[in-house]
C-alpha cells in the first residue's frame, strides 16, 4: 500500500486503486483530521486503521521528542468512537482530541537539566555532534551571543550537523564544526573557559553501527572536557551499551566518574529504574 499526500490530505492506494483518503489541515500547533474515508468494498479489513496510523506517523503523532495535538469530528456511529479510541482520540469539547506529550528520554533529561541551570552560557561544546541535535540545542541555549564548537570524527556527521543548523535557520558563524577527535578538545579552547560540554556516545544514527566511540578515547576526551570547564560548568554524557558495542565504554566512563574527587566536582548518574540495563544512562559532572 502507498500513502500519497494531496492538497487536502492523504490518499491510500492499494497497487493503483485508491481505497481510502484522509482530509488533513493545520491550525497553529493543531492537526485537524476533517474526515477519514475507506471505500465500502475495502472496509473491515484494517485499511482504515492502516490509513490513520500512517497519517499520524507522517504528521508527527508518534514523535517521542515532540508534543502533538490532533482533533477530529465526533463520529455519528457509536462503534466508530471505539475505532478512534484505539489511536488515543477521546471526546473533548464536542470533538475528538488526541494529545501526546514528549517522552522523557535520556537526551531530553540532559537538555532539560542544562536549560534549568544556565541562562545564556557563553562557550559550549558538543563533543559528539552526530546528526546535530545537541548542537542545535546549544546554539539556541546560548542565543546569538553564545559560541558553540561541535566535534566529530566522521565527515558525514559534520555535514549532517551543518544541514541541521541550516534547516533550523542558525547562521554558520554561530557554530564552529570541527572534524577531529573530541580528545583533542584543548587544542581549540582554553582550560577553564567553557560553560557546557555535552557527550552523546555510541554511533552516528542512521550510519554503520560498527563505527562507534571507544572507551580509551572517550575517557581522554572527558578528562580534557573537565579541564576545559570553568568552575560551575557542567559536563554531560549519555552512555550506551548493547549487543553491538558491548559495555566496555560505559563501564570505563562510569569507573572514571566514580573516581573523581568530591573536592573537585559533583557527579550524578541518573538511572531510569524501570528501564532495561542497556538503556541510555545520563550522567553529569558539575565542576566546583
PDB file of N, CA, C and O in Angstrom, residues 135-175:
ATOM      1  N   UNK A 135      23.871  20.013  19.055  1.00  0.00           N
ATOM      2  CA  UNK A 135      24.479  21.253  18.549  1.00  0.00           C
ATOM      3  C   UNK A 135      23.423  22.336  18.408  1.00  0.00           C
ATOM      4  O   UNK A 135      23.624  23.489  18.820  1.00  0.00           O
ATOM      5  N   UNK A 136      22.291  21.985  17.810  1.00  0.00           N
ATOM      6  CA  UNK A 136      21.187  22.945  17.673  1.00  0.00           C
ATOM      7  C   UNK A 136      20.699  23.383  19.047  1.00  0.00           C
ATOM      8  O   UNK A 136      20.450  24.580  19.285  1.00  0.00           O
ATOM      9  N   UNK A 137      20.558  22.437  19.965  1.00  0.00           N
ATOM     10  CA  UNK A 137      20.129  22.776  21.327  1.00  0.00           C
ATOM     11  C   UNK A 137      21.062  23.802  21.954  1.00  0.00           C
ATOM     12  O   UNK A 137      20.609  24.797  22.544  1.00  0.00           O
ATOM     13  N   UNK A 138      22.373  23.601  21.854  1.00  0.00           N
ATOM     14  CA  UNK A 138      23.333  24.525  22.457  1.00  0.00           C
ATOM     15  C   UNK A 138      23.281  25.888  21.789  1.00  0.00           C
ATOM     16  O   UNK A 138      23.383  26.923  22.471  1.00  0.00           O
ATOM     17  N   UNK A 139      23.124  25.919  20.475  1.00  0.00           N
ATOM     18  CA  UNK A 139      23.029  27.206  19.772  1.00  0.00           C
ATOM     19  C   UNK A 139      21.824  27.994  20.259  1.00  0.00           C
ATOM     20  O   UNK A 139      21.902  29.217  20.469  1.00  0.00           O
ATOM     21  N   UNK A 140      20.712  27.323  20.472  1.00  0.00           N
ATOM     22  CA  UNK A 140      19.512  28.007  20.956  1.00  0.00           C
ATOM     23  C   UNK A 140      19.667  28.412  22.418  1.00  0.00           C
ATOM     24  O   UNK A 140      19.215  29.492  22.823  1.00  0.00           O
ATOM     25  N   UNK A 141      20.314  27.564  23.214  1.00  0.00           N
ATOM     26  CA  UNK A 141      20.507  27.880  24.627  1.00  0.00           C
ATOM     27  C   UNK A 141      21.396  29.099  24.798  1.00  0.00           C
ATOM     28  O   UNK A 141      21.146  29.959  25.651  1.00  0.00           O
ATOM     29  N   UNK A 142      22.448  29.193  24.002  1.00  0.00           N
ATOM     30  CA  UNK A 142      23.376  30.306  24.125  1.00  0.00           C
ATOM     31  C   UNK A 142      22.924  31.585  23.443  1.00  0.00           C
ATOM     32  O   UNK A 142      23.467  32.656  23.721  1.00  0.00           O
ATOM     33  N   UNK A 143      21.933  31.478  22.546  1.00  0.00           N
ATOM     34  CA  UNK A 143      21.478  32.681  21.833  1.00  0.00           C
ATOM     35  C   UNK A 143      22.529  33.183  20.857  1.00  0.00           C
ATOM     36  O   UNK A 143      23.552  32.538  20.608  1.00  0.00           O
ATOM     37  N   UNK A 144      22.285  34.339  20.319  1.00  0.00           N
ATOM     38  CA  UNK A 144      23.167  34.880  19.280  1.00  0.00           C
ATOM     39  C   UNK A 144      24.560  35.212  19.800  1.00  0.00           C
ATOM     40  O   UNK A 144      25.513  35.290  19.024  1.00  0.00           O
ATOM     41  N   UNK A 145      24.692  35.428  21.111  1.00  0.00           N
ATOM     42  CA  UNK A 145      25.998  35.775  21.663  1.00  0.00           C
ATOM     43  C   UNK A 145      26.813  34.544  22.052  1.00  0.00           C
ATOM     44  O   UNK A 145      28.011  34.643  22.318  1.00  0.00           O
ATOM     45  N   UNK A 146      26.191  33.382  22.112  1.00  0.00           N
ATOM     46  CA  UNK A 146      26.889  32.181  22.527  1.00  0.00           C
ATOM     47  C   UNK A 146      27.802  31.637  21.438  1.00  0.00           C
ATOM     48  O   UNK A 146      27.553  31.798  20.243  1.00  0.00           O
ATOM     49  N   UNK A 147      28.855  30.985  21.850  1.00  0.00           N
ATOM     50  CA  UNK A 147      29.819  30.371  20.933  1.00  0.00           C
ATOM     51  C   UNK A 147      29.770  28.863  21.122  1.00  0.00           C
ATOM     52  O   UNK A 147      29.914  28.364  22.231  1.00  0.00           O
ATOM     53  N   UNK A 148      29.558  28.133  20.012  1.00  0.00           N
ATOM     54  CA  UNK A 148      29.426  26.673  20.075  1.00  0.00           C
ATOM     55  C   UNK A 148      30.492  26.038  19.191  1.00  0.00           C
ATOM     56  O   UNK A 148      30.716  26.466  18.050  1.00  0.00           O
ATOM     57  N   UNK A 149      31.145  25.010  19.716  1.00  0.00           N
ATOM     58  CA  UNK A 149      32.066  24.179  18.954  1.00  0.00           C
ATOM     59  C   UNK A 149      31.479  22.772  18.906  1.00  0.00           C
ATOM     60  O   UNK A 149      31.037  22.248  19.946  1.00  0.00           O
ATOM     61  N   UNK A 150      31.467  22.170  17.729  1.00  0.00           N
ATOM     62  CA  UNK A 150      30.887  20.837  17.555  1.00  0.00           C
ATOM     63  C   UNK A 150      31.923  19.916  16.919  1.00  0.00           C
ATOM     64  O   UNK A 150      32.455  20.213  15.856  1.00  0.00           O
ATOM     65  N   UNK A 151      32.198  18.785  17.593  1.00  0.00           N
ATOM     66  CA  UNK A 151      33.228  17.847  17.155  1.00  0.00           C
ATOM     67  C   UNK A 151      32.613  16.554  16.629  1.00  0.00           C
ATOM     68  O   UNK A 151      31.597  16.069  17.139  1.00  0.00           O
ATOM     69  N   UNK A 152      33.276  15.962  15.642  1.00  0.00           N
ATOM     70  CA  UNK A 152      33.018  14.580  15.265  1.00  0.00           C
ATOM     71  C   UNK A 152      34.157  14.120  14.369  1.00  0.00           C
ATOM     72  O   UNK A 152      34.783  14.944  13.689  1.00  0.00           O
ATOM     73  N   UNK A 153      34.425  12.812  14.389  1.00  0.00           N
ATOM     74  CA  UNK A 153      35.500  12.280  13.549  1.00  0.00           C
ATOM     75  C   UNK A 153      34.977  11.802  12.196  1.00  0.00           C
ATOM     76  O   UNK A 153      35.765  11.438  11.327  1.00  0.00           O
ATOM     77  N   UNK A 154      33.648  11.805  12.007  1.00  0.00           N
ATOM     78  CA  UNK A 154      33.068  11.332  10.757  1.00  0.00           C
ATOM     79  C   UNK A 154      32.603  12.522   9.906  1.00  0.00           C
ATOM     80  O   UNK A 154      31.769  13.317  10.362  1.00  0.00           O
ATOM     81  N   UNK A 155      33.113  12.642   8.673  1.00  0.00           N
ATOM     82  CA  UNK A 155      32.661  13.735   7.791  1.00  0.00           C
ATOM     83  C   UNK A 155      31.148  13.745   7.606  1.00  0.00           C
ATOM     84  O   UNK A 155      30.546  14.826   7.513  1.00  0.00           O
ATOM     85  N   UNK A 156      30.528  12.569   7.579  1.00  0.00           N
ATOM     86  CA  UNK A 156      29.072  12.517   7.398  1.00  0.00           C
ATOM     87  C   UNK A 156      28.348  13.208   8.548  1.00  0.00           C
ATOM     88  O   UNK A 156      27.311  13.849   8.348  1.00  0.00           O
ATOM     89  N   UNK A 157      28.894  13.082   9.754  1.00  0.00           N
ATOM     90  CA  UNK A 157      28.278  13.737  10.912  1.00  0.00           C
ATOM     91  C   UNK A 157      28.424  15.245  10.824  1.00  0.00           C
ATOM     92  O   UNK A 157      27.480  15.996  11.139  1.00  0.00           O
ATOM     93  N   UNK A 158      29.573  15.713  10.406  1.00  0.00           N
ATOM     94  CA  UNK A 158      29.784  17.162  10.258  1.00  0.00           C
ATOM     95  C   UNK A 158      28.816  17.732   9.227  1.00  0.00           C
ATOM     96  O   UNK A 158      28.190  18.780   9.451  1.00  0.00           O
ATOM     97  N   UNK A 159      28.659  17.034   8.102  1.00  0.00           N
ATOM     98  CA  UNK A 159      27.754  17.525   7.062  1.00  0.00           C
ATOM     99  C   UNK A 159      26.299  17.448   7.509  1.00  0.00           C
ATOM    100  O   UNK A 159      25.498  18.331   7.194  1.00  0.00           O
ATOM    101  N   UNK A 160      25.945  16.389   8.242  1.00  0.00           N
ATOM    102  CA  UNK A 160      24.579  16.279   8.749  1.00  0.00           C
ATOM    103  C   UNK A 160      24.272  17.403   9.728  1.00  0.00           C
ATOM    104  O   UNK A 160      23.176  17.976   9.725  1.00  0.00           O
ATOM    105  N   UNK A 161      25.253  17.742  10.570  1.00  0.00           N
ATOM    106  CA  UNK A 161      25.058  18.836  11.524  1.00  0.00           C
ATOM    107  C   UNK A 161      24.963  20.170  10.806  1.00  0.00           C
ATOM    108  O   UNK A 161      24.131  21.022  11.156  1.00  0.00           O
ATOM    109  N   UNK A 162      25.786  20.353   9.793  1.00  0.00           N
ATOM    110  CA  UNK A 162      25.729  21.597   9.013  1.00  0.00           C
ATOM    111  C   UNK A 162      24.338  21.776   8.379  1.00  0.00           C
ATOM    112  O   UNK A 162      23.757  22.859   8.414  1.00  0.00           O
ATOM    113  N   UNK A 163      23.811  20.685   7.835  1.00  0.00           N
ATOM    114  CA  UNK A 163      22.484  20.739   7.214  1.00  0.00           C
ATOM    115  C   UNK A 163      21.399  20.994   8.258  1.00  0.00           C
ATOM    116  O   UNK A 163      20.450  21.748   8.006  1.00  0.00           O
ATOM    117  N   UNK A 164      21.549  20.386   9.441  1.00  0.00           N
ATOM    118  CA  UNK A 164      20.557  20.582  10.514  1.00  0.00           C
ATOM    119  C   UNK A 164      20.542  22.036  10.971  1.00  0.00           C
ATOM    120  O   UNK A 164      19.474  22.635  11.184  1.00  0.00           O
ATOM    121  N   UNK A 165      21.706  22.635  11.117  1.00  0.00           N
ATOM    122  CA  UNK A 165      21.786  24.044  11.508  1.00  0.00           C
ATOM    123  C   UNK A 165      21.108  24.923  10.462  1.00  0.00           C
ATOM    124  O   UNK A 165      20.387  25.875  10.804  1.00  0.00           O
ATOM    125  N   UNK A 166      21.321  24.617   9.184  1.00  0.00           N
ATOM    126  CA  UNK A 166      20.708  25.412   8.118  1.00  0.00           C
ATOM    127  C   UNK A 166      19.190  25.278   8.164  1.00  0.00           C
ATOM    128  O   UNK A 166      18.469  26.283   8.005  1.00  0.00           O
ATOM    129  N   UNK A 167      18.674  24.072   8.383  1.00  0.00           N
ATOM    130  CA  UNK A 167      17.221  23.884   8.456  1.00  0.00           C
ATOM    131  C   UNK A 167      16.619  24.646   9.622  1.00  0.00           C
ATOM    132  O   UNK A 167      15.481  25.108   9.548  1.00  0.00           O
ATOM    133  N   UNK A 168      17.377  24.765  10.701  1.00  0.00           N
ATOM    134  CA  UNK A 168      16.884  25.474  11.888  1.00  0.00           C
ATOM    135  C   UNK A 168      17.076  26.982  11.782  1.00  0.00           C
ATOM    136  O   UNK A 168      16.699  27.721  12.696  1.00  0.00           O
ATOM    137  N   UNK A 169      17.674  27.443  10.681  1.00  0.00           N
ATOM    138  CA  UNK A 169      17.888  28.876  10.497  1.00  0.00           C
ATOM    139  C   UNK A 169      18.988  29.446  11.374  1.00  0.00           C
ATOM    140  O   UNK A 169      18.983  30.646  11.668  1.00  0.00           O
ATOM    141  N   UNK A 170      19.934  28.611  11.781  1.00  0.00           N
ATOM    142  CA  UNK A 170      21.047  29.058  12.632  1.00  0.00           C
ATOM    143  C   UNK A 170      22.245  29.370  11.742  1.00  0.00           C
ATOM    144  O   UNK A 170      22.715  28.505  10.999  1.00  0.00           O
ATOM    145  N   UNK A 171      22.727  30.579  11.821  1.00  0.00           N
ATOM    146  CA  UNK A 171      23.839  31.015  10.974  1.00  0.00           C
ATOM    147  C   UNK A 171      25.081  30.185  11.247  1.00  0.00           C
ATOM    148  O   UNK A 171      25.391  29.854  12.400  1.00  0.00           O
ATOM    149  N   UNK A 172      25.803  29.861  10.181  1.00  0.00           N
ATOM    150  CA  UNK A 172      27.019  29.078  10.325  1.00  0.00           C
ATOM    151  C   UNK A 172      28.065  29.735  11.193  1.00  0.00           C
ATOM    152  O   UNK A 172      28.888  29.054  11.815  1.00  0.00           O
ATOM    153  N   UNK A 173      28.024  31.061  11.280  1.00  0.00           N
ATOM    154  CA  UNK A 173      29.010  31.791  12.084  1.00  0.00           C
ATOM    155  C   UNK A 173      28.837  31.550  13.580  1.00  0.00           C
ATOM    156  O   UNK A 173      29.741  31.826  14.366  1.00  0.00           O
ATOM    157  N   UNK A 174      27.689  31.017  13.987  1.00  0.00           N
ATOM    158  CA  UNK A 174      27.424  30.805  15.409  1.00  0.00           C
ATOM    159  C   UNK A 174      27.949  29.464  15.908  1.00  0.00           C
ATOM    160  O   UNK A 174      27.910  29.196  17.115  1.00  0.00           O
ATOM    161  N   UNK A 175      28.427  28.614  15.007  1.00  0.00           N
ATOM    162  CA  UNK A 175      28.904  27.298  15.417  1.00  0.00           C
ATOM    163  C   UNK A 175      30.107  26.896  14.576  1.00  0.00           C
ATOM    164  O   UNK A 175      30.044  26.932  13.346  1.00  0.00           O
TER     165      UNK A 175
END
